[in-house]
Amino acid sequence: MSITAIKGFNDLLPAESPIWQFIEQTARRVFTRFGFQEIRVPIVEKTELFCRSIGDTTDIVEKEMYTFTDKGGSSLTLRPEGTAGVMRALIEHKLYALDSINKLYYMGPMFRHERPQKGRYRQFHQIGAELTGAADPLVDAQVLLMVSRLFQELGLTEPQLQINSLGCPACRPAYREALIAFLAEHQDALCDDCRRRQSTNPLRALDCKVPGCVEATQGAPAMVEHLCAECDSHFSRVQEYLAAASVVYRLNPRMVRGLDYYTRTTFELVTGLLGSQSAVAAGGRYDGLVEQLGGPAVPGIGFALGVERVALLLGDRSFEQLPDLFIAVMGEPARIAGFTLQAALQDSGLRVEMDCEGKSLKSQMRRADKLKSRYCMVLGETELTAGSISLKTMTDGSQQQVRLEAREIAAAITGRCMK
RNA sequence: GUGGCCAUGGUGAAGAGGCCGAACACAUAUGACUGUGACUCAUACAUUCGAGGGUUCGAAUCCCUCUGGCCACCCCA
């Protein structure tokens, strides 16, 4: 048995890479427009960074991290998400001191040891953005606007933007108590998982998909109704700003996040097209995180999208890049001349292919057809002595005489392209 | 971590103990056509049915183990 890739780790083959490039290019363009700059941080960090940021009792930290001990004896972890590393870099390099506002984006692989399924892999890729230094609700709206513009430019209108507020350390504990009390009263109607969650992660019950639980929690208290005055005002203003920019969203009071650091505004882009993986992108505000990691009290907000999930939504959209010309050659002198011509035409920006296996003319023509080259030309003794070639349009089989000169051929090809 | 389904060539697959020396189609290669693709025709292309063991006179077909894949749960991007 030959060696295969590890479970949940995938190769991205040439057939798929154009979609990824499209996603990445679109993200860079939109982020740049909003003043974000790229940051590249390591994919391995000290384990403690993730324990302290994501939360010791979250599923990610408890059972999904790729953690190992290196030769020096320190515990290292393959990053399960991007925010922690970026915040570590922000603190380590004191970026917050260079400028009070930092707008950073990143893209790259993340690792979680989960059972793979559709839209979920052990190595997956995220594109994320983080804005630190501003607690103003306008910033929340700006980030949400950026997310919605990004998906608009990706050509995806289906995922719906949902927002919620998770409150802050001042108001969440009281809400949590109220919710636990409610769940205790209705526990007969809850599924086993939700009964267990009452103590560990009561908020999760609001997100349960079991019909009985959905019904039982209909009347459950919502965080948005238990926000302290500051959080409440913050959330209202976020929504005012969103309205001002005509950002379409839906308020989802039952939305819960899996990472501990989130405060106040949280959001998700939700789709129904990916089986049980409904979140295509998600994020929120994390005002206490930087301080929690040993930095100054710098507020922040950010989000990340799952590239694999976006690629699935984009589906089989074609991004094929086809050759402009195929040069079929006969004999060594023509082969050399063809190579010279190929070089010149490539320099002028055309995509040009030629035989590199010494095949028969028929085989070369078949290859030109298979590659879906728009034009094809044969170069042999006849053409070399005559100094002209016939340029064949593959779609209709028509041919035109063109002088054997790179400029003339390029002109004939691009001239027709422009029509 | 738990559960369900599945595993035949480059691809899609037929095949339910001997008729499989593994169908059919697509793809690929070569030729018909001593220098012009697409259509057509011909020829080639799985010492073998995920791996290992077992039942049997006989296994791709039945049993066990392992490995891998997909999907769902948990949770998440």
Coordinates of C-alpha atoms in Angstrom, one line a residue, chain A residues 16-240:
Chain A
E16 CA -9.7 23.3 -7.6
S17 CA -7.0 25.9 -7.0
P18 CA -8.5 28.6 -9.3
I19 CA -11.5 28.8 -6.9
W20 CA -9.2 29.2 -4.0
Q21 CA -7.2 31.8 -5.8
F22 CA -10.5 33.7 -6.6
I23 CA -11.5 33.5 -2.9
E24 CA -8.1 34.7 -1.7
Q25 CA -7.9 37.5 -4.3
T26 CA -11.3 38.7 -3.5
A27 CA -10.6 38.8 0.2
R28 CA -7.4 40.7 -0.2
R29 CA -9.1 43.3 -2.5
V30 CA -12.0 43.9 -0.1
F31 CA -9.8 43.9 3.0
T32 CA -7.4 46.4 1.5
R33 CA -10.2 48.6 0.5
F34 CA -11.2 48.7 4.2
G35 CA -7.6 49.5 5.3
F36 CA -6.6 46.1 6.5
Q37 CA -3.0 44.9 6.1
E38 CA -1.8 41.3 6.0
I39 CA -0.1 39.7 8.9
R40 CA 1.6 36.3 8.7
V41 CA 2.1 34.5 12.0
P42 CA 3.4 31.0 12.7
I43 CA 1.1 28.0 12.5
V44 CA 2.6 26.5 15.7
E45 CA 2.3 28.3 19.1
K46 CA 2.8 27.5 22.7
T47 CA -0.1 25.5 23.9
E48 CA -0.8 27.9 26.7
L49 CA -1.7 30.7 24.2
F50 CA -4.7 28.7 23.1
C51 CA -5.7 27.6 26.5
R52 CA -5.8 31.1 27.7
S53 CA -7.5 32.7 24.8
I54 CA -10.0 30.1 23.5
G55 CA -10.8 28.8 27.0
D56 CA -9.8 25.7 28.9
T57 CA -13.2 24.1 28.9
T58 CA -14.1 24.6 25.3
D59 CA -14.3 21.6 23.0
I60 CA -11.5 23.0 20.9
V61 CA -9.0 23.0 23.8
E62 CA -10.3 20.0 25.6
K63 CA -10.3 17.5 22.7
E64 CA -9.5 19.0 19.3
M65 CA -6.0 20.4 19.5
Y66 CA -3.0 18.9 17.8
T67 CA -0.6 19.2 20.8
F68 CA 2.8 17.7 21.1
T69 CA 6.0 18.2 23.1
D70 CA 9.0 19.4 21.1
K71 CA 12.6 18.3 21.7
G72 CA 13.1 21.1 24.2
G73 CA 10.2 19.8 26.3
S74 CA 7.7 22.6 25.7
S75 CA 4.2 21.9 24.8
L76 CA 3.3 23.2 21.4
T77 CA 0.1 23.2 19.4
L78 CA -0.9 23.5 15.8
R79 CA -3.1 26.6 15.8
P80 CA -6.9 25.7 15.9
E81 CA -7.9 29.2 15.0
G82 CA -6.2 32.5 14.0
T83 CA -7.1 35.2 16.4
A84 CA -5.0 34.0 19.3
G85 CA -1.7 34.1 17.3
V86 CA -2.5 37.5 15.8
M87 CA -3.2 38.9 19.2
R88 CA 0.0 37.4 20.6
A89 CA 1.9 39.1 17.7
L90 CA 0.1 42.4 18.4
I91 CA 1.2 42.3 22.0
E92 CA 4.7 40.9 21.3
H93 CA 5.6 43.6 18.8
K94 CA 3.6 46.3 20.6
L95 CA 1.6 47.1 17.4
Y96 CA -1.0 48.8 19.6
A97 CA 1.6 51.4 20.4
L98 CA 2.5 52.2 16.8
D99 CA -1.0 53.0 16.1
S100 CA -4.1 52.9 18.4
I101 CA -6.1 51.2 15.7
N102 CA -4.7 48.1 14.0
K103 CA -6.5 46.4 11.1
L104 CA -5.0 43.0 10.3
Y105 CA -5.9 40.1 8.1
Y106 CA -4.5 36.7 7.6
M107 CA -5.1 33.5 5.7
G108 CA -3.8 30.0 6.2
P109 CA -4.3 26.5 7.6
M110 CA -5.8 25.7 10.9
F111 CA -5.9 22.3 12.6
R112 CA -8.5 20.6 14.7
H113 CA -8.6 16.9 15.5
E114 CA -12.3 16.3 14.7
R115 CA -13.9 13.5 12.7
P116 CA -13.9 14.8 9.1
Q117 CA -17.1 15.2 7.2
K118 CA -18.5 17.5 4.6
G119 CA -17.1 21.0 5.0
R120 CA -15.0 19.9 8.0
Y121 CA -11.5 18.8 7.8
R122 CA -8.6 18.3 10.3
Q123 CA -6.5 20.8 8.3
F124 CA -8.8 23.5 7.1
H125 CA -8.2 27.0 5.9
Q126 CA -9.4 30.3 7.2
I127 CA -9.3 33.8 6.0
G128 CA -9.7 36.2 8.9
A129 CA -9.6 39.9 9.8
E130 CA -9.1 41.5 13.2
L131 CA -9.6 45.2 14.2
T132 CA -8.1 46.2 17.5
G133 CA -8.1 49.4 19.5
A134 CA -11.7 50.6 19.0
A135 CA -14.7 49.7 21.2
D136 CA -17.0 52.0 19.3
P137 CA -20.1 50.3 17.8
L138 CA -19.3 51.9 14.5
V139 CA -16.4 49.6 14.2
D140 CA -18.6 46.6 14.7
A141 CA -20.8 47.9 11.8
Q142 CA -17.7 48.5 9.7
V143 CA -16.5 44.9 10.1
L144 CA -20.0 43.6 9.4
L145 CA -20.2 45.7 6.3
M146 CA -16.8 44.4 5.2
V147 CA -18.0 40.8 5.7
S148 CA -21.1 41.4 3.8
R149 CA -19.2 43.1 1.0
L150 CA -16.8 40.3 0.8
F151 CA -19.6 37.7 0.3
Q152 CA -21.2 40.0 -2.2
E153 CA -18.1 40.2 -4.3
L154 CA -17.6 36.5 -4.0
G155 CA -21.0 36.3 -5.7
L156 CA -22.6 34.6 -2.7
T157 CA -25.9 35.9 -1.6
E158 CA -27.2 32.8 0.0
P159 CA -25.5 32.8 3.4
Q160 CA -27.4 34.9 5.7
L161 CA -25.8 37.3 8.2
Q162 CA -27.0 36.8 11.7
I163 CA -26.0 38.8 14.7
N164 CA -26.5 38.7 18.4
S165 CA -25.0 40.2 21.5
L166 CA -23.4 38.0 24.2
G167 CA -23.1 40.8 26.7
C168 CA -20.0 41.4 28.8
P169 CA -18.6 40.1 32.1
A170 CA -20.9 42.5 33.9
C171 CA -24.2 41.2 32.6
R172 CA -23.5 37.7 31.3
P173 CA -23.3 35.9 34.7
A174 CA -26.8 37.1 35.8
Y175 CA -28.2 36.0 32.5
R176 CA -26.5 32.7 32.7
E177 CA -28.2 32.1 36.1
A178 CA -31.6 33.0 34.7
L179 CA -31.1 30.6 31.8
I180 CA -30.0 27.8 34.1
A181 CA -33.1 28.3 36.2
F182 CA -35.3 28.2 33.1
L183 CA -33.6 25.0 31.9
A184 CA -34.0 23.4 35.3
E185 CA -37.7 24.1 35.2
H186 CA -38.1 22.6 31.7
Q187 CA -35.6 19.8 31.9
D188 CA -38.2 17.0 31.4
A189 CA -38.6 18.3 27.8
L190 CA -34.9 18.5 27.1
C191 CA -32.7 15.9 25.3
D192 CA -29.9 14.2 27.3
D193 CA -27.3 16.4 25.9
C194 CA -29.1 19.5 26.9
R195 CA -29.7 18.2 30.4
R196 CA -26.0 17.6 30.7
R197 CA -25.3 21.1 29.3
Q198 CA -27.3 22.8 32.0
S199 CA -24.2 23.0 34.2
T200 CA -21.4 22.9 31.6
N201 CA -22.6 25.1 28.8
P202 CA -26.2 26.2 29.3
L203 CA -26.1 28.7 26.3
R204 CA -25.6 25.7 24.0
A205 CA -29.1 24.5 24.7
L206 CA -30.4 27.4 22.8
D207 CA -28.7 26.2 19.7
C208 CA -29.8 22.5 20.0
K209 CA -31.3 21.0 16.9
V210 CA -33.4 18.4 18.6
P211 CA -37.1 19.4 17.9
G212 CA -38.1 18.9 21.5
C213 CA -35.5 21.2 22.8
V214 CA -36.2 23.8 20.2
E215 CA -39.8 23.8 21.4
A216 CA -38.9 23.7 25.1
T217 CA -36.6 26.6 24.8
Q218 CA -39.0 28.8 22.9
G219 CA -39.7 30.9 26.0
A220 CA -36.2 30.8 27.3
P221 CA -34.7 34.1 28.4
A222 CA -32.6 35.7 25.7
M223 CA -29.3 37.4 26.3
V224 CA -30.4 40.5 24.4
E225 CA -33.0 41.1 27.0
H226 CA -30.6 40.9 29.8
L227 CA -27.9 43.2 28.6
C228 CA -26.5 45.8 30.9
A229 CA -27.2 49.4 30.0
E230 CA -23.8 49.8 28.2
C231 CA -24.1 46.6 26.2
D232 CA -27.6 47.3 25.3
S233 CA -26.8 50.8 24.0
H234 CA -23.8 49.4 22.2
F235 CA -25.9 46.8 20.4
S236 CA -28.6 49.3 19.5
R237 CA -26.1 51.6 18.0
V238 CA -24.5 48.7 16.0
Q239 CA -27.9 48.1 14.5
E240 CA -28.4 51.8 13.7

